[in-house]
Amino acid sequence: MVATVVASIVARKPIAEPPVIYTAEDQIDTYGASARARLMPKFQTKGVAYPPQKLTMVVIKSTKELMLYAADADSSFKYICTYPILAASGVLGPKLKEGDCQVPEGLYNLTLEPNTPYHLALRLNYPNPTDWARAKEDGREQPGSDILVHGNQCSIGCIAMGDPVSEELFVAAYDTVDKELPLIIAPVDFRTTAAPESKETDPNWLPELYGQIKAALAELQAD
């Protein structure tokens, strides 16, 4: 009797569909044409061919802005445009541990992330080797992970750009010839603004990190 009842319940239970796994090419097939139509005028206005040879992104936490820079094969980086960041949790300062809801600060590289609940995304290589070395120095074992620049409008440590902008960033990254895609995340724009006032709780390596970020920003022409 029990076996009959169990069999009946199992028979009526819907079978869960396996999750759909997308490739970058799948997403380009869906969003590429419309995103390129929005991107190309921005590049044309700045005199940079599309697709560019190189692409760099800059996130300024204090103003909640993401700046896009690009370069032809035989030229330096040029400013292309600025996108508003719709959500970025936490405060000024580096990410130190899992669950602190902080957006990291530092010099990172981006890779395409075609599978995310937040539309389209680019994945940071956080924690990078420098983050791990500093965590070890501090005695921290879980500096966090899984940080994205993504669509949607919510953040628990990631950088939320909204869906249309996430499409443009994903497609631009896919199309760029040089697949090394740097991302600079700064608390403020060190080209125009002094570093945030230090606090007693700041890690002792923070001035060195801000010096590295400042040097990287100095190589990019401000808008």
GROMACS .gro file of C-alpha atoms in nm:
model
  223
    1MET     CA    1   0.000   0.000   0.000
    2VAL     CA    2   0.275   0.246   0.101
    3ALA     CA    3   0.472   0.167  -0.215
    4THR     CA    4   0.163   0.233  -0.425
    5VAL     CA    5   0.108   0.574  -0.261
    6VAL     CA    6   0.475   0.673  -0.304
    7ALA     CA    7   0.471   0.567  -0.666
    8SER     CA    8   0.156   0.771  -0.720
    9ILE     CA    9   0.314   1.083  -0.564
   10VAL     CA   10   0.633   1.044  -0.766
   11ALA     CA   11   0.433   1.000  -1.084
   12ARG     CA   12   0.249   1.328  -1.027
   13LYS     CA   13   0.561   1.527  -0.929
   14PRO     CA   14   0.677   1.750  -1.215
   15ILE     CA   15   1.024   1.677  -1.345
   16ALA     CA   16   1.255   1.975  -1.300
   17GLU     CA   17   1.403   2.103  -1.622
   18PRO     CA   18   1.783   2.126  -1.626
   19PRO     CA   19   1.911   2.485  -1.619
   20VAL     CA   20   1.992   2.638  -1.955
   21ILE     CA   21   2.364   2.702  -1.996
   22TYR     CA   22   2.449   2.982  -2.238
   23THR     CA   23   2.775   3.040  -2.418
   24ALA     CA   24   2.908   3.388  -2.485
   25GLU     CA   25   2.821   3.333  -2.851
   26ASP     CA   26   2.459   3.254  -2.755
   27GLN     CA   27   2.432   3.588  -2.578
   28ILE     CA   28   2.601   3.772  -2.864
   29ASP     CA   29   2.350   3.622  -3.106
   30THR     CA   30   2.071   3.762  -2.887
   31TYR     CA   31   2.207   4.102  -2.785
   32GLY     CA   32   2.499   4.176  -3.017
   33ALA     CA   33   2.325   4.367  -3.296
   34SER     CA   34   2.125   4.603  -3.073
   35ALA     CA   35   2.417   4.667  -2.837
   36ARG     CA   36   2.654   4.741  -3.126
   37ALA     CA   37   2.403   4.985  -3.271
   38ARG     CA   38   2.420   5.178  -2.941
   39LEU     CA   39   2.797   5.144  -2.902
   40MET     CA   40   2.918   5.244  -3.247
   41PRO     CA   41   2.802   5.609  -3.234
   42LYS     CA   42   2.979   5.652  -2.898
   43PHE     CA   43   3.307   5.525  -3.044
   44GLN     CA   44   3.264   5.723  -3.367
   45THR     CA   45   3.216   6.046  -3.173
   46LYS     CA   46   3.549   5.989  -2.994
   47GLY     CA   47   3.736   5.890  -3.310
   48VAL     CA   48   3.800   5.529  -3.209
   49ALA     CA   49   3.728   5.245  -3.451
   50TYR     CA   50   3.481   4.979  -3.342
   51PRO     CA   51   3.561   4.714  -3.244
   52PRO     CA   52   3.861   4.860  -3.061
   53GLN     CA   53   4.199   4.696  -3.016
   54LYS     CA   54   4.194   4.751  -2.640
   55LEU     CA   55   3.931   4.829  -2.377
   56THR     CA   56   3.961   4.951  -2.019
   57MET     CA   57   3.693   5.029  -1.762
   58VAL     CA   58   3.712   5.252  -1.455
   59VAL     CA   59   3.471   5.242  -1.162
   60ILE     CA   60   3.457   5.542  -0.928
   61LYS     CA   61   3.275   5.443  -0.611
   62SER     CA   62   3.218   5.792  -0.469
   63THR     CA   63   3.029   5.914  -0.777
   64LYS     CA   64   2.883   5.576  -0.879
   65GLU     CA   65   3.016   5.597  -1.234
   66LEU     CA   66   3.171   5.350  -1.476
   67MET     CA   67   3.392   5.507  -1.743
   68LEU     CA   68   3.475   5.330  -2.067
   69TYR     CA   69   3.810   5.382  -2.243
   70ALA     CA   70   3.925   5.228  -2.571
   71ALA     CA   71   4.221   5.239  -2.807
   72ASP     CA   72   4.303   5.159  -3.167
   73ALA     CA   73   4.602   4.939  -3.240
   74ASP     CA   74   4.839   5.234  -3.286
   75SER     CA   75   4.703   5.484  -3.035
   76SER     CA   76   4.663   5.551  -2.664
   77PHE     CA   77   4.342   5.508  -2.470
   78LYS     CA   78   4.063   5.759  -2.530
   79TYR     CA   79   3.765   5.827  -2.311
   80ILE     CA   80   3.447   5.692  -2.472
   81CYS     CA   81   3.160   5.748  -2.227
   82THR     CA   82   3.039   5.729  -1.869
   83TYR     CA   83   2.762   5.503  -1.743
   84PRO     CA   84   2.580   5.554  -1.411
   85ILE     CA   85   2.612   5.269  -1.163
   86LEU     CA   86   2.262   5.183  -1.045
   87ALA     CA   87   2.369   4.996  -0.732
   88ALA     CA   88   2.697   4.926  -0.553
   89SER     CA   89   2.671   4.822  -0.191
   90GLY     CA   90   2.907   4.912   0.090
   91VAL     CA   91   3.117   5.221   0.159
   92LEU     CA   92   3.449   5.365   0.042
   93GLY     CA   93   3.730   5.125   0.123
   94PRO     CA   94   3.852   4.783   0.012
   95LYS     CA   95   3.672   4.451   0.034
   96LEU     CA   96   3.818   4.244   0.318
   97LYS     CA   97   3.598   3.943   0.382
   98GLU     CA   98   3.316   3.726   0.258
   99GLY     CA   99   2.977   3.878   0.330
  100ASP     CA  100   3.090   4.235   0.402
  101CYS     CA  101   2.889   4.357   0.098
  102GLN     CA  102   3.184   4.570  -0.009
  103VAL     CA  103   3.274   4.641  -0.371
  104PRO     CA  104   3.649   4.572  -0.400
  105GLU     CA  105   3.906   4.840  -0.477
  106GLY     CA  106   4.212   4.770  -0.689
  107LEU     CA  107   4.336   4.668  -1.033
  108TYR     CA  108   4.152   4.375  -1.187
  109ASN     CA  109   4.088   4.195  -1.513
  110LEU     CA  110   3.747   4.108  -1.657
  111THR     CA  111   3.617   3.797  -1.830
  112LEU     CA  112   3.282   3.730  -1.994
  113GLU     CA  113   3.015   3.576  -1.771
  114PRO     CA  114   2.723   3.468  -1.993
  115ASN     CA  115   2.537   3.280  -1.716
  116THR     CA  116   2.407   3.492  -1.431
  117PRO     CA  117   2.065   3.567  -1.278
  118TYR     CA  118   2.147   3.935  -1.336
  119HIS     CA  119   2.110   3.942  -1.716
  120LEU     CA  120   2.466   3.967  -1.855
  121ALA     CA  121   2.789   4.011  -1.662
  122LEU     CA  122   3.163   4.056  -1.662
  123ARG     CA  123   3.352   3.872  -1.387
  124LEU     CA  124   3.635   4.026  -1.186
  125ASN     CA  125   3.939   3.819  -1.098
  126TYR     CA  126   3.879   3.906  -0.733
  127PRO     CA  127   4.052   3.799  -0.520
  128ASN     CA  128   4.361   3.841  -0.735
  129PRO     CA  129   4.711   3.734  -0.617
  130THR     CA  130   4.765   4.071  -0.448
  131ASP     CA  131   4.434   4.041  -0.261
  132TRP     CA  132   4.532   3.692  -0.143
  133ALA     CA  133   4.876   3.810  -0.031
  134ARG     CA  134   4.726   4.096   0.170
  135ALA     CA  135   4.464   3.868   0.322
  136LYS     CA  136   4.738   3.627   0.431
  137GLU     CA  137   4.937   3.917   0.577
  138ASP     CA  138   4.629   4.024   0.777
  139GLY     CA  139   4.538   3.670   0.885
  140ARG     CA  140   4.217   3.673   0.679
  141GLU     CA  141   4.117   3.337   0.530
  142GLN     CA  142   3.799   3.428   0.336
  143PRO     CA  143   3.841   3.754   0.143
  144GLY     CA  144   3.525   3.684  -0.059
  145SER     CA  145   3.467   3.603  -0.424
  146ASP     CA  146   3.214   3.603  -0.709
  147ILE     CA  147   3.223   3.975  -0.788
  148LEU     CA  148   3.056   4.085  -1.112
  149VAL     CA  149   2.975   4.389  -1.319
  150HIS     CA  150   2.621   4.289  -1.412
  151GLY     CA  151   2.275   4.395  -1.516
  152ASN     CA  152   1.975   4.446  -1.289
  153GLN     CA  153   1.961   4.713  -1.018
  154CYS     CA  154   2.066   4.538  -0.695
  155SER     CA  155   2.405   4.479  -0.533
  156ILE     CA  156   2.551   4.282  -0.243
  157GLY     CA  157   2.911   4.353  -0.336
  158CYS     CA  158   2.879   4.361  -0.715
  159ILE     CA  159   2.839   4.653  -0.955
  160ALA     CA  160   2.488   4.672  -1.098
  161MET     CA  161   2.457   4.862  -1.427
  162GLY     CA  162   2.104   4.784  -1.544
  163ASP     CA  163   2.028   4.543  -1.826
  164PRO     CA  164   2.084   4.762  -2.136
  165VAL     CA  165   2.425   4.882  -2.015
  166SER     CA  166   2.527   4.529  -1.916
  167GLU     CA  167   2.457   4.430  -2.277
  168GLU     CA  168   2.681   4.708  -2.410
  169LEU     CA  169   2.967   4.622  -2.174
  170PHE     CA  170   2.940   4.248  -2.247
  171VAL     CA  171   2.932   4.299  -2.624
  172ALA     CA  172   3.214   4.556  -2.621
  173ALA     CA  173   3.429   4.318  -2.416
  174TYR     CA  174   3.347   4.029  -2.651
  175ASP     CA  175   3.427   4.234  -2.962
  176THR     CA  176   3.752   4.391  -2.837
  177VAL     CA  177   4.058   4.239  -3.008
  178ASP     CA  178   4.284   4.228  -2.700
  179LYS     CA  179   4.112   3.998  -2.451
  180GLU     CA  180   4.305   4.138  -2.155
  181LEU     CA  181   4.033   4.365  -2.016
  182PRO     CA  182   4.153   4.580  -1.724
  183LEU     CA  183   3.918   4.724  -1.464
  184ILE     CA  184   4.028   4.992  -1.219
  185ILE     CA  185   3.806   5.032  -0.911
  186ALA     CA  186   3.884   5.347  -0.713
  187PRO     CA  187   3.718   5.500  -0.407
  188VAL     CA  188   3.745   5.846  -0.571
  189ASP     CA  189   3.886   5.975  -0.898
  190PHE     CA  190   4.244   6.035  -0.788
  191ARG     CA  191   4.303   6.248  -1.100
  192THR     CA  192   4.080   6.518  -0.954
  193THR     CA  193   4.013   6.426  -0.591
  194ALA     CA  194   4.228   6.358  -0.285
  195ALA     CA  195   4.218   6.018  -0.118
  196PRO     CA  196   3.948   5.963   0.145
  197GLU     CA  197   4.047   6.061   0.497
  198SER     CA  198   4.218   5.767   0.664
  199LYS     CA  199   4.059   5.581   0.954
  200GLU     CA  200   4.214   5.388   1.239
  201THR     CA  201   4.056   5.071   1.108
  202ASP     CA  202   4.218   5.100   0.764
  203PRO     CA  203   4.461   4.819   0.679
  204ASN     CA  204   4.824   4.934   0.681
  205TRP     CA  205   4.863   4.848   0.310
  206LEU     CA  206   4.582   5.079   0.196
  207PRO     CA  207   4.805   5.380   0.108
  208GLU     CA  208   5.015   5.153  -0.115
  209LEU     CA  209   4.701   5.025  -0.290
  210TYR     CA  210   4.571   5.377  -0.345
  211GLY     CA  211   4.908   5.475  -0.488
  212GLN     CA  212   4.883   5.191  -0.741
  213ILE     CA  213   4.529   5.290  -0.835
  214LYS     CA  214   4.631   5.656  -0.870
  215ALA     CA  215   4.920   5.562  -1.101
  216ALA     CA  216   4.690   5.349  -1.319
  217LEU     CA  217   4.432   5.628  -1.347
  218ALA     CA  218   4.701   5.879  -1.442
  219GLU     CA  219   4.761   5.685  -1.764
  220LEU     CA  220   4.402   5.752  -1.875
  221GLN     CA  221   4.284   6.088  -1.999
  222ALA     CA  222   4.012   6.232  -1.780
  223ASP     CA  223   3.690   6.336  -1.952
   0.00000   0.00000   0.00000
